[in-house]
PDB file of N, CA and C in Angstrom:
ATOM      1  N   MET P   7      29.345  15.115  -8.914  1.00  0.00           N
ATOM      2  CA  MET P   7      29.040  14.051  -7.996  1.00  0.00           C
ATOM      3  C   MET P   7      27.581  14.177  -7.558  1.00  0.00           C
ATOM      4  N   LEU P   8      26.916  13.069  -7.469  1.00  0.00           N
ATOM      5  CA  LEU P   8      25.512  13.023  -7.085  1.00  0.00           C
ATOM      6  C   LEU P   8      25.404  12.720  -5.596  1.00  0.00           C
ATOM      7  N   ASN P   9      24.732  13.585  -4.857  1.00  0.00           N
ATOM      8  CA  ASN P   9      24.503  13.356  -3.432  1.00  0.00           C
ATOM      9  C   ASN P   9      23.118  12.760  -3.242  1.00  0.00           C
ATOM     10  N   LEU P  10      23.054  11.613  -2.599  1.00  0.00           N
ATOM     11  CA  LEU P  10      21.788  10.951  -2.346  1.00  0.00           C
ATOM     12  C   LEU P  10      21.303  11.263  -0.935  1.00  0.00           C
ATOM     13  N   PRO P  11      19.998  11.224  -0.703  1.00  0.00           N
ATOM     14  CA  PRO P  11      19.478  11.442   0.643  1.00  0.00           C
ATOM     15  C   PRO P  11      20.060  10.414   1.615  1.00  0.00           C
ATOM     16  N   THR P  12      20.252  10.836   2.846  1.00  0.00           N
ATOM     17  CA  THR P  12      20.927   9.968   3.805  1.00  0.00           C
ATOM     18  C   THR P  12      20.067   9.549   4.982  1.00  0.00           C
ATOM     19  N   LYS P  13      18.912  10.181   5.170  1.00  0.00           N
ATOM     20  CA  LYS P  13      18.071   9.845   6.314  1.00  0.00           C
ATOM     21  C   LYS P  13      16.691   9.424   5.844  1.00  0.00           C
ATOM     22  N   SER P  14      16.137   8.457   6.526  1.00  0.00           N
ATOM     23  CA  SER P  14      14.747   8.090   6.259  1.00  0.00           C
ATOM     24  C   SER P  14      13.934   8.493   7.476  1.00  0.00           C
ATOM     25  N   GLY P  15      12.676   8.751   7.255  1.00  0.00           N
ATOM     26  CA  GLY P  15      11.840   9.191   8.359  1.00  0.00           C
ATOM     27  C   GLY P  15      10.377   9.236   7.966  1.00  0.00           C
ATOM     28  N   TRP P  16       9.634  10.091   8.660  1.00  0.00           N
ATOM     29  CA  TRP P  16       8.195  10.188   8.487  1.00  0.00           C
ATOM     30  C   TRP P  16       7.788  11.644   8.365  1.00  0.00           C
ATOM     31  N   MET P  17       6.652  11.876   7.724  1.00  0.00           N
ATOM     32  CA  MET P  17       6.159  13.225   7.504  1.00  0.00           C
ATOM     33  C   MET P  17       4.640  13.223   7.652  1.00  0.00           C
ATOM     34  N   VAL P  18       4.108  14.248   8.303  1.00  0.00           N
ATOM     35  CA  VAL P  18       2.661  14.451   8.354  1.00  0.00           C
ATOM     36  C   VAL P  18       2.369  15.753   7.611  1.00  0.00           C
ATOM     37  N   GLU P  19       1.326  15.744   6.788  1.00  0.00           N
ATOM     38  CA  GLU P  19       0.937  16.912   5.999  1.00  0.00           C
ATOM     39  C   GLU P  19      -0.491  17.285   6.362  1.00  0.00           C
ATOM     40  N   TRP P  20      -0.734  18.599   6.567  1.00  0.00           N
ATOM     41  CA  TRP P  20      -2.062  19.063   6.915  1.00  0.00           C
ATOM     42  C   TRP P  20      -2.397  20.355   6.192  1.00  0.00           C
ATOM     43  N   GLU P  21      -3.696  20.615   6.063  1.00  0.00           N
ATOM     44  CA  GLU P  21      -4.171  21.849   5.438  1.00  0.00           C
ATOM     45  C   GLU P  21      -4.138  22.963   6.481  1.00  0.00           C
ATOM     46  N   THR P  22      -3.586  24.112   6.110  1.00  0.00           N
ATOM     47  CA  THR P  22      -3.430  25.216   7.057  1.00  0.00           C
ATOM     48  C   THR P  22      -4.705  26.019   7.247  1.00  0.00           C
ATOM     49  N   GLY P  23      -5.653  25.878   6.348  1.00  0.00           N
ATOM     50  CA  GLY P  23      -6.878  26.663   6.426  1.00  0.00           C
ATOM     51  C   GLY P  23      -6.827  27.909   5.552  1.00  0.00           C
ATOM     52  N   LYS P  24      -5.660  28.208   4.987  1.00  0.00           N
ATOM     53  CA  LYS P  24      -5.513  29.360   4.100  1.00  0.00           C
ATOM     54  C   LYS P  24      -5.742  28.908   2.659  1.00  0.00           C
ATOM     55  N   VAL P  25      -6.316  29.807   1.859  1.00  0.00           N
ATOM     56  CA  VAL P  25      -6.620  29.501   0.468  1.00  0.00           C
ATOM     57  C   VAL P  25      -6.062  30.616  -0.407  1.00  0.00           C
ATOM     58  N   SER P  26      -5.430  30.236  -1.535  1.00  0.00           N
ATOM     59  CA  SER P  26      -4.887  31.234  -2.460  1.00  0.00           C
ATOM     60  C   SER P  26      -6.022  31.899  -3.243  1.00  0.00           C
ATOM     61  N   LYS P  27      -5.675  32.934  -3.971  1.00  0.00           N
ATOM     62  CA  LYS P  27      -6.668  33.638  -4.786  1.00  0.00           C
ATOM     63  C   LYS P  27      -7.280  32.734  -5.852  1.00  0.00           C
ATOM     64  N   LYS P  28      -6.524  31.716  -6.260  1.00  0.00           N
ATOM     65  CA  LYS P  28      -7.015  30.774  -7.273  1.00  0.00           C
ATOM     66  C   LYS P  28      -7.781  29.604  -6.653  1.00  0.00           C
ATOM     67  N   GLY P  29      -7.919  29.606  -5.331  1.00  0.00           N
ATOM     68  CA  GLY P  29      -8.686  28.556  -4.670  1.00  0.00           C
ATOM     69  C   GLY P  29      -7.877  27.350  -4.241  1.00  0.00           C
ATOM     70  N   VAL P  30      -6.555  27.437  -4.309  1.00  0.00           N
ATOM     71  CA  VAL P  30      -5.698  26.323  -3.911  1.00  0.00           C
ATOM     72  C   VAL P  30      -5.495  26.371  -2.393  1.00  0.00           C
ATOM     73  N   LYS P  31      -5.716  25.244  -1.716  1.00  0.00           N
ATOM     74  CA  LYS P  31      -5.538  25.176  -0.264  1.00  0.00           C
ATOM     75  C   LYS P  31      -4.060  24.995   0.059  1.00  0.00           C
ATOM     76  N   PHE P  32      -3.564  25.801   1.001  1.00  0.00           N
ATOM     77  CA  PHE P  32      -2.174  25.687   1.420  1.00  0.00           C
ATOM     78  C   PHE P  32      -2.023  24.558   2.431  1.00  0.00           C
ATOM     79  N   THR P  33      -0.867  23.887   2.383  1.00  0.00           N
ATOM     80  CA  THR P  33      -0.570  22.820   3.332  1.00  0.00           C
ATOM     81  C   THR P  33       0.753  23.110   4.017  1.00  0.00           C
ATOM     82  N   ASP P  34       0.981  22.424   5.127  1.00  0.00           N
ATOM     83  CA  ASP P  34       2.242  22.517   5.847  1.00  0.00           C
ATOM     84  C   ASP P  34       2.652  21.099   6.211  1.00  0.00           C
ATOM     85  N   ILE P  35       3.937  20.911   6.547  1.00  0.00           N
ATOM     86  CA  ILE P  35       4.433  19.578   6.875  1.00  0.00           C
ATOM     87  C   ILE P  35       5.278  19.615   8.139  1.00  0.00           C
ATOM     88  N   TYR P  36       5.374  18.467   8.788  1.00  0.00           N
ATOM     89  CA  TYR P  36       6.273  18.252   9.918  1.00  0.00           C
ATOM     90  C   TYR P  36       7.010  16.961   9.628  1.00  0.00           C
ATOM     91  N   GLU P  37       8.347  16.999   9.690  1.00  0.00           N
ATOM     92  CA  GLU P  37       9.169  15.821   9.397  1.00  0.00           C
ATOM     93  C   GLU P  37       9.960  15.417  10.624  1.00  0.00           C
ATOM     94  N   SER P  38      10.152  14.113  10.783  1.00  0.00           N
ATOM     95  CA  SER P  38      10.967  13.585  11.870  1.00  0.00           C
ATOM     96  C   SER P  38      11.443  12.188  11.498  1.00  0.00           C
ATOM     97  N   THR P  39      12.524  11.768  12.127  1.00  0.00           N
ATOM     98  CA  THR P  39      12.998  10.400  11.924  1.00  0.00           C
ATOM     99  C   THR P  39      12.231   9.430  12.812  1.00  0.00           C
ATOM    100  N   SER P  40      11.430   9.950  13.732  1.00  0.00           N
ATOM    101  CA  SER P  40      10.656   9.131  14.662  1.00  0.00           C
ATOM    102  C   SER P  40       9.180   9.085  14.248  1.00  0.00           C
ATOM    103  N   LYS P  41       8.677   7.893  14.000  1.00  0.00           N
ATOM    104  CA  LYS P  41       7.266   7.743  13.629  1.00  0.00           C
ATOM    105  C   LYS P  41       6.358   8.150  14.790  1.00  0.00           C
ATOM    106  N   GLU P  42       6.795   7.898  16.018  1.00  0.00           N
ATOM    107  CA  GLU P  42       6.001   8.243  17.188  1.00  0.00           C
ATOM    108  C   GLU P  42       5.811   9.757  17.314  1.00  0.00           C
ATOM    109  N   LYS P  43       6.857  10.540  17.029  1.00  0.00           N
ATOM    110  CA  LYS P  43       6.756  11.999  17.086  1.00  0.00           C
ATOM    111  C   LYS P  43       5.787  12.524  16.032  1.00  0.00           C
ATOM    112  N   VAL P  44       5.827  11.929  14.852  1.00  0.00           N
ATOM    113  CA  VAL P  44       4.931  12.351  13.766  1.00  0.00           C
ATOM    114  C   VAL P  44       3.481  12.009  14.117  1.00  0.00           C
ATOM    115  N   GLU P  45       3.258  10.840  14.682  1.00  0.00           N
ATOM    116  CA  GLU P  45       1.899  10.464  15.074  1.00  0.00           C
ATOM    117  C   GLU P  45       1.390  11.358  16.205  1.00  0.00           C
ATOM    118  N   ALA P  46       2.269  11.748  17.136  1.00  0.00           N
ATOM    119  CA  ALA P  46       1.885  12.664  18.212  1.00  0.00           C
ATOM    120  C   ALA P  46       1.523  14.035  17.644  1.00  0.00           C
ATOM    121  N   LYS P  47       2.292  14.509  16.661  1.00  0.00           N
ATOM    122  CA  LYS P  47       1.995  15.790  16.015  1.00  0.00           C
ATOM    123  C   LYS P  47       0.656  15.719  15.299  1.00  0.00           C
ATOM    124  N   LYS P  48       0.371  14.599  14.650  1.00  0.00           N
ATOM    125  CA  LYS P  48      -0.911  14.401  13.953  1.00  0.00           C
ATOM    126  C   LYS P  48      -2.061  14.506  14.944  1.00  0.00           C
ATOM    127  N   GLU P  49      -1.949  13.838  16.090  1.00  0.00           N
ATOM    128  CA  GLU P  49      -2.998  13.892  17.105  1.00  0.00           C
ATOM    129  C   GLU P  49      -3.198  15.316  17.614  1.00  0.00           C
ATOM    130  N   GLU P  50      -2.095  16.034  17.831  1.00  0.00           N
ATOM    131  CA  GLU P  50      -2.158  17.425  18.289  1.00  0.00           C
ATOM    132  C   GLU P  50      -2.881  18.305  17.270  1.00  0.00           C
ATOM    133  N   LEU P  51      -2.545  18.129  15.990  1.00  0.00           N
ATOM    134  CA  LEU P  51      -3.170  18.924  14.937  1.00  0.00           C
ATOM    135  C   LEU P  51      -4.658  18.611  14.800  1.00  0.00           C
ATOM    136  N   GLU P  52      -5.021  17.345  14.934  1.00  0.00           N
ATOM    137  CA  GLU P  52      -6.442  16.965  14.855  1.00  0.00           C
ATOM    138  C   GLU P  52      -7.232  17.603  15.992  1.00  0.00           C
ATOM    139  N   LYS P  53      -6.642  17.672  17.192  1.00  0.00           N
ATOM    140  CA  LYS P  53      -7.316  18.309  18.327  1.00  0.00           C
ATOM    141  C   LYS P  53      -7.517  19.798  18.076  1.00  0.00           C
ATOM    142  N   GLN P  54      -6.607  20.413  17.309  1.00  0.00           N
ATOM    143  CA  GLN P  54      -6.708  21.836  16.989  1.00  0.00           C
ATOM    144  C   GLN P  54      -7.667  22.088  15.822  1.00  0.00           C
ATOM    145  N   GLY P  55      -8.162  21.019  15.181  1.00  0.00           N
ATOM    146  CA  GLY P  55      -9.156  21.149  14.127  1.00  0.00           C
ATOM    147  C   GLY P  55      -8.606  21.185  12.709  1.00  0.00           C
ATOM    148  N   PHE P  56      -7.329  20.886  12.519  1.00  0.00           N
ATOM    149  CA  PHE P  56      -6.764  20.878  11.175  1.00  0.00           C
ATOM    150  C   PHE P  56      -7.129  19.584  10.447  1.00  0.00           C
ATOM    151  N   VAL P  57      -7.229  19.671   9.121  1.00  0.00           N
ATOM    152  CA  VAL P  57      -7.507  18.508   8.278  1.00  0.00           C
ATOM    153  C   VAL P  57      -6.171  17.872   7.910  1.00  0.00           C
ATOM    154  N   ILE P  58      -5.990  16.611   8.267  1.00  0.00           N
ATOM    155  CA  ILE P  58      -4.750  15.883   7.987  1.00  0.00           C
ATOM    156  C   ILE P  58      -4.856  15.268   6.595  1.00  0.00           C
ATOM    157  N   LYS P  59      -3.859  15.556   5.764  1.00  0.00           N
ATOM    158  CA  LYS P  59      -3.851  14.988   4.410  1.00  0.00           C
ATOM    159  C   LYS P  59      -3.244  13.582   4.411  1.00  0.00           C
ATOM    160  N   GLY P  60      -2.282  13.339   5.304  1.00  0.00           N
ATOM    161  CA  GLY P  60      -1.694  12.013   5.382  1.00  0.00           C
ATOM    162  C   GLY P  60      -0.388  11.973   6.142  1.00  0.00           C
ATOM    163  N   ILE P  61       0.000  10.756   6.470  1.00  0.00           N
ATOM    164  CA  ILE P  61       1.313  10.477   7.067  1.00  0.00           C
ATOM    165  C   ILE P  61       2.062   9.639   6.038  1.00  0.00           C
ATOM    166  N   TYR P  62       3.295  10.057   5.742  1.00  0.00           N
ATOM    167  CA  TYR P  62       4.073   9.396   4.692  1.00  0.00           C
ATOM    168  C   TYR P  62       5.464   9.020   5.194  1.00  0.00           C
ATOM    169  N   GLU P  63       5.947   7.892   4.727  1.00  0.00           N
ATOM    170  CA  GLU P  63       7.336   7.520   4.976  1.00  0.00           C
ATOM    171  C   GLU P  63       8.165   8.205   3.887  1.00  0.00           C
ATOM    172  N   CYS P  64       9.298   8.787   4.261  1.00  0.00           N
ATOM    173  CA  CYS P  64      10.054   9.560   3.282  1.00  0.00           C
ATOM    174  C   CYS P  64      11.566   9.445   3.511  1.00  0.00           C
ATOM    175  N   ILE P  65      12.310   9.935   2.537  1.00  0.00           N
ATOM    176  CA  ILE P  65      13.766  10.012   2.602  1.00  0.00           C
ATOM    177  C   ILE P  65      14.135  11.478   2.428  1.00  0.00           C
ATOM    178  N   PHE P  66      14.961  12.009   3.349  1.00  0.00           N
ATOM    179  CA  PHE P  66      15.363  13.410   3.263  1.00  0.00           C
ATOM    180  C   PHE P  66      16.796  13.577   3.672  1.00  0.00           C
TER     181      PHE P  66
END
């Protein structure tokens, strides 16, 4: 049986500032069903100096 995702929501992705030995930048994400919470997290991260890669609508 195939299980399909059941919730839709939003995700913000940002660069953590850490870099691998091969030069790849690490990222982290925050997911929520509320777009307002994701936008608030984005603003908080920008104030802390993180580079935001984007805000995406997603299914999880």
